[in-house]
CSV table of C-alpha atoms in Angstrom, one decimal:
chain,number,residue,atom,x,y,z
A,231,MET,CA,125.3,-22.1,-167.5
A,232,GLN,CA,125.3,-20.5,-164.1
A,233,ARG,CA,127.9,-21.3,-161.6
A,234,THR,CA,127.7,-20.9,-157.8
A,235,ILE,CA,131.1,-20.1,-156.4
A,236,ALA,CA,132.2,-19.7,-152.8
A,237,ILE,CA,135.3,-17.8,-151.7
A,238,GLY,CA,137.0,-18.2,-148.4
A,239,ASP,CA,138.2,-15.7,-145.8
A,240,VAL,CA,139.8,-12.7,-147.6
A,241,HIS,CA,140.9,-10.7,-144.6
A,242,GLY,CA,141.8,-7.6,-146.4
A,243,CYS,CA,144.1,-9.3,-149.0
A,244,ALA,CA,143.0,-7.1,-151.9
A,245,ASP,CA,145.6,-8.1,-154.4
A,246,GLU,CA,144.9,-11.8,-153.9
A,247,PHE,CA,141.1,-11.3,-154.0
A,248,GLU,CA,141.4,-9.4,-157.3
A,249,GLU,CA,143.7,-12.1,-158.8
A,250,LEU,CA,141.3,-14.8,-157.8
A,251,LEU,CA,138.2,-13.0,-159.2
A,252,GLU,CA,140.0,-12.5,-162.5
A,253,ALA,CA,141.1,-16.2,-162.5
A,254,LEU,CA,137.5,-17.4,-162.2
A,255,GLU,CA,136.6,-15.7,-165.5
A,256,LEU,CA,133.2,-14.8,-164.2
A,257,THR,CA,130.1,-14.3,-166.4
A,258,PRO,CA,127.0,-12.2,-165.5
A,259,LYS,CA,125.2,-15.5,-164.8
A,260,ASP,CA,127.6,-16.6,-162.1
A,261,ARG,CA,126.8,-16.2,-158.4
A,262,VAL,CA,129.7,-15.5,-156.1
A,263,ILE,CA,129.4,-15.9,-152.3
A,264,GLN,CA,132.1,-14.9,-149.9
A,265,VAL,CA,131.9,-16.7,-146.5
A,266,GLY,CA,132.8,-13.9,-144.2
A,267,ASP,CA,135.8,-12.2,-142.7
A,268,LEU,CA,136.1,-10.1,-145.9
A,269,VAL,CA,138.1,-7.6,-143.9
A,270,ASN,CA,140.8,-7.1,-141.2
A,271,ARG,CA,144.3,-8.3,-140.6
A,272,GLY,CA,145.4,-7.8,-144.2
A,273,PRO,CA,146.6,-4.6,-145.9
A,274,ASP,CA,143.6,-3.1,-147.7
A,275,SER,CA,140.1,-3.9,-146.4
A,276,ARG,CA,138.5,-1.0,-148.1
A,277,ARG,CA,139.7,-2.0,-151.6
A,278,VAL,CA,138.4,-5.5,-150.8
A,279,ILE,CA,134.9,-4.1,-150.2
A,280,GLU,CA,135.2,-2.1,-153.4
A,281,LEU,CA,136.1,-5.3,-155.3
A,282,ALA,CA,133.2,-7.1,-153.8
A,283,ARG,CA,130.9,-4.5,-155.0
A,284,GLN,CA,132.5,-4.3,-158.4
A,285,TYR,CA,132.1,-8.1,-158.9
A,286,ASN,CA,128.6,-8.3,-157.3
A,287,VAL,CA,130.0,-10.6,-154.6
A,288,GLU,CA,127.5,-11.6,-151.9
A,289,ALA,CA,129.4,-11.6,-148.6
A,290,ILE,CA,128.2,-13.2,-145.4
A,291,VAL,CA,128.9,-11.6,-142.1
A,292,GLY,CA,131.9,-13.0,-140.1
A,293,ASN,CA,133.0,-12.5,-136.6
A,294,HIS,CA,135.4,-9.7,-137.7
A,295,GLU,CA,132.6,-7.8,-139.4
A,296,LEU,CA,130.4,-8.2,-136.4
A,297,ARG,CA,132.9,-6.7,-134.0
A,298,LEU,CA,133.5,-3.8,-136.3
A,299,LEU,CA,129.8,-3.2,-136.6
A,300,GLU,CA,129.2,-3.4,-132.9
A,301,ALA,CA,131.9,-0.8,-132.2
A,302,TRP,CA,130.6,1.5,-135.0
A,303,ARG,CA,126.9,1.3,-134.1
A,304,ASN,CA,127.5,1.9,-130.4
A,305,ASN,CA,130.4,4.4,-130.9
A,306,LYS,CA,132.6,2.2,-128.7
A,307,PRO,CA,136.1,2.0,-130.2
A,308,SER,CA,137.1,0.3,-127.0
A,309,LEU,CA,135.6,-2.9,-128.3
A,310,LEU,CA,138.2,-3.0,-131.1
A,311,LYS,CA,141.3,-5.2,-131.2
A,312,ASP,CA,144.5,-3.7,-132.5
A,313,TYR,CA,144.1,-5.1,-136.0
A,314,ASP,CA,140.5,-3.8,-136.2
A,315,ARG,CA,141.6,-0.2,-135.9
A,316,PRO,CA,143.2,0.4,-139.4
A,317,THR,CA,140.0,-1.1,-140.9
A,318,PHE,CA,137.7,1.0,-138.7
A,319,GLU,CA,139.5,4.2,-139.7
A,320,GLN,CA,139.6,3.3,-143.5
A,321,LEU,CA,135.9,2.6,-144.1
A,322,THR,CA,133.5,5.1,-145.6
A,323,GLU,CA,129.8,5.5,-144.9
A,324,ASP,CA,129.0,3.3,-148.0
A,325,ASP,CA,131.4,0.6,-146.7
A,326,TRP,CA,129.6,0.5,-143.4
A,327,LEU,CA,126.3,0.2,-145.1
A,328,TYR,CA,127.7,-2.7,-147.2
A,329,LEU,CA,128.8,-4.5,-143.9
A,330,GLU,CA,125.4,-3.8,-142.3
A,331,GLU,CA,123.6,-5.5,-145.2
A,332,MET,CA,125.6,-8.7,-144.9
A,333,PRO,CA,123.3,-11.7,-144.2
A,334,SER,CA,124.2,-14.2,-141.4
A,335,VAL,CA,123.7,-17.2,-143.8
A,336,LEU,CA,122.8,-17.8,-147.4
A,337,TYR,CA,120.8,-20.8,-148.4
A,338,ASP,CA,120.2,-22.1,-151.9
A,339,ALA,CA,117.5,-24.7,-152.0
A,340,LYS,CA,118.1,-25.7,-155.6
A,341,ILE,CA,121.5,-27.1,-154.7
A,342,GLU,CA,120.7,-27.9,-151.0
A,343,THR,CA,123.6,-25.9,-149.8
A,344,VAL,CA,124.0,-23.3,-147.0
A,345,PHE,CA,126.8,-20.8,-146.8
A,346,VAL,CA,127.9,-19.7,-143.3
A,347,HIS,CA,131.0,-18.2,-141.8
A,348,GLY,CA,131.8,-20.5,-138.9
A,349,GLY,CA,129.5,-23.5,-138.9
A,350,PHE,CA,126.7,-25.2,-137.0
A,351,LEU,CA,126.1,-27.5,-134.0
A,352,PRO,CA,124.9,-30.8,-135.2
A,353,ASP,CA,121.7,-31.4,-133.2
A,354,ILE,CA,119.9,-28.1,-133.6
A,355,PRO,CA,118.2,-27.0,-136.9
A,356,TRP,CA,120.6,-24.7,-138.6
A,357,GLN,CA,118.0,-22.0,-139.1
A,358,LYS,CA,117.5,-21.7,-135.3
A,359,GLN,CA,121.2,-21.3,-134.3
A,360,ALA,CA,122.4,-18.1,-132.7
A,361,LEU,CA,124.6,-15.7,-134.6
A,362,ASP,CA,127.3,-15.8,-132.0
A,363,ILE,CA,127.5,-19.6,-132.6
A,364,ILE,CA,127.5,-19.7,-136.3
A,365,THR,CA,130.1,-17.0,-136.7
A,366,THR,CA,132.6,-18.4,-134.1
A,367,ILE,CA,132.2,-22.2,-133.9
A,368,GLN,CA,135.3,-24.2,-134.8
A,369,VAL,CA,135.1,-27.3,-132.6
A,370,ILE,CA,132.7,-29.0,-130.3
A,371,ASP,CA,134.0,-29.4,-126.7
A,372,LYS,CA,133.4,-32.4,-124.4
A,373,LYS,CA,130.1,-30.8,-123.1
A,374,GLY,CA,128.8,-30.6,-126.6
A,375,ASN,CA,129.2,-26.8,-126.8
A,376,ALA,CA,130.5,-24.7,-129.6
A,377,ALA,CA,134.1,-23.6,-129.0
A,378,LYS,CA,137.2,-22.1,-130.5
A,379,ARG,CA,140.2,-24.4,-131.3
A,380,SER,CA,142.3,-22.3,-128.8
A,381,ASP,CA,139.9,-23.1,-126.0
A,382,ALA,CA,139.5,-26.8,-126.7
A,383,PRO,CA,142.6,-27.8,-128.7
A,384,ASP,CA,141.8,-31.5,-128.6
A,385,ALA,CA,138.2,-31.2,-129.6
A,386,PRO,CA,137.0,-32.4,-133.0
A,387,PRO,CA,135.9,-30.0,-135.7
A,388,TRP,CA,132.2,-29.4,-135.7
A,389,ALA,CA,132.2,-30.6,-139.3
A,390,ASP,CA,133.1,-34.1,-138.2
A,391,THR,CA,129.7,-34.6,-136.6
A,392,TRP,CA,127.6,-32.7,-139.3
A,393,ARG,CA,125.8,-35.1,-141.6
A,394,GLY,CA,123.6,-32.6,-143.5
A,395,SER,CA,121.4,-32.0,-145.3
A,396,PRO,CA,122.0,-29.2,-146.3
A,397,PHE,CA,125.6,-29.3,-147.4
A,398,VAL,CA,127.6,-26.6,-145.7
A,399,VAL,CA,130.3,-24.3,-147.2
A,400,TYR,CA,132.1,-22.3,-144.5
A,401,GLY,CA,135.3,-20.5,-143.6
A,402,HIS,CA,136.6,-19.1,-140.3
A,403,THR,CA,138.9,-21.9,-139.4
A,404,PRO,CA,142.2,-21.5,-141.3
A,405,ARG,CA,144.0,-24.6,-142.4
A,406,PRO,CA,146.8,-25.4,-144.9
A,407,ASN,CA,144.2,-27.2,-147.1
A,408,VAL,CA,140.4,-27.3,-147.5
A,409,LEU,CA,138.7,-29.7,-145.1
A,410,GLU,CA,136.3,-31.9,-147.0
A,411,ARG,CA,133.7,-34.0,-145.1
A,412,PRO,CA,130.6,-35.8,-146.5
A,413,GLY,CA,128.3,-32.9,-145.4
A,414,SER,CA,130.6,-29.9,-145.7
A,415,ILE,CA,133.7,-28.2,-146.9
A,416,GLY,CA,135.8,-25.6,-145.1
A,417,ILE,CA,137.6,-23.2,-147.5
A,418,ASP,CA,139.6,-20.9,-145.3
A,419,THR,CA,143.1,-21.7,-146.4
A,420,GLY,CA,144.9,-19.0,-144.6
A,421,CYS,CA,145.6,-16.4,-147.3
A,422,VAL,CA,146.4,-13.6,-144.8
A,423,TYR,CA,148.9,-16.0,-143.0
A,424,GLY,CA,150.8,-16.6,-146.3
A,425,GLY,CA,148.6,-19.5,-147.5
A,426,HIS,CA,146.1,-19.4,-150.3
A,427,LEU,CA,142.8,-17.8,-151.1
A,428,THR,CA,140.4,-20.5,-152.2
A,429,ALA,CA,137.3,-20.5,-154.4
A,430,TYR,CA,135.0,-23.6,-154.5
A,431,THR,CA,132.6,-24.1,-157.4
A,432,ILE,CA,129.6,-26.0,-156.1
A,433,GLY,CA,128.4,-27.9,-159.2
A,434,ASP,CA,131.7,-29.5,-160.4
A,435,GLN,CA,133.4,-29.4,-157.0
A,436,THR,CA,136.5,-27.7,-158.3
A,437,LEU,CA,138.9,-25.6,-156.4
A,438,THR,CA,140.6,-22.4,-157.7
A,439,GLN,CA,143.4,-21.0,-155.6
A,440,VAL,CA,145.9,-18.1,-155.6
A,441,ARG,CA,148.9,-18.0,-153.4
A,442,ALA,CA,149.3,-15.1,-150.9
A,443,ARG,CA,151.9,-12.5,-152.0
A,444,LYS,CA,153.3,-12.6,-148.4
A,445,ALA,CA,152.3,-13.5,-144.8
A,446,TYR,CA,150.4,-10.3,-143.6
A,447,ALA,CA,149.7,-11.8,-140.1
A,448,HIS,CA,150.9,-14.6,-137.9
A,449,SER,CA,148.8,-17.5,-136.6
A,450,LYS,CA,149.6,-19.5,-133.5
A,451,ARG,CA,147.8,-22.4,-135.1
A,452,LEU,CA,149.6,-22.5,-138.4
A,453,PRO,CA,153.2,-22.4,-139.6
A,454,ASP,CA,154.2,-18.9,-140.9
A,455,PRO,CA,153.8,-18.9,-143.8
A,456,ILE,CA,151.7,-21.9,-144.6
């Protein structure tokens, strides 16, 4: 029996990524989808990409991959943030090609589920939403616009107003625990900040988690470590 399994934001945490992949006891029939931000902040983004290839993981583009790609394509290292630079310098030509091939979303009609990095606005068909929205949205501000939590700290998560269908599995917004709503589940549980790396199996709705070896980065929104 084939399983469809989603994995949250890895952020270069190679040891935890490998431990989780092994814990899942994958078979050749299983489909594994990673919901973006595979790289950056953590200690070994290149090995994370190697593991993704080894285990045939389908990774979706996140805001961290987009920024790296923009700097690489346009030869503009000035676009990089400090924590982008180690990744930028590590990656090989094959790694860049892997990032370039990442889709913006993955949709599985059989299970009526869409996988995306950030999320969606509620009143626009999900297929028509711009890449900069679906990779960065965390909350919806008072004007009904997509926003980051840091820019609208009192605004509700976008998932609070999403009713589906389809069901949405997403990452991007780190929390101590998964955020379950009737039409979605957020599975970024802050591994790079000392939390957990989470896998969610769609059919039986089970969670598989591994604890971070350490806190590799600090978050203003989360205790350190979670």
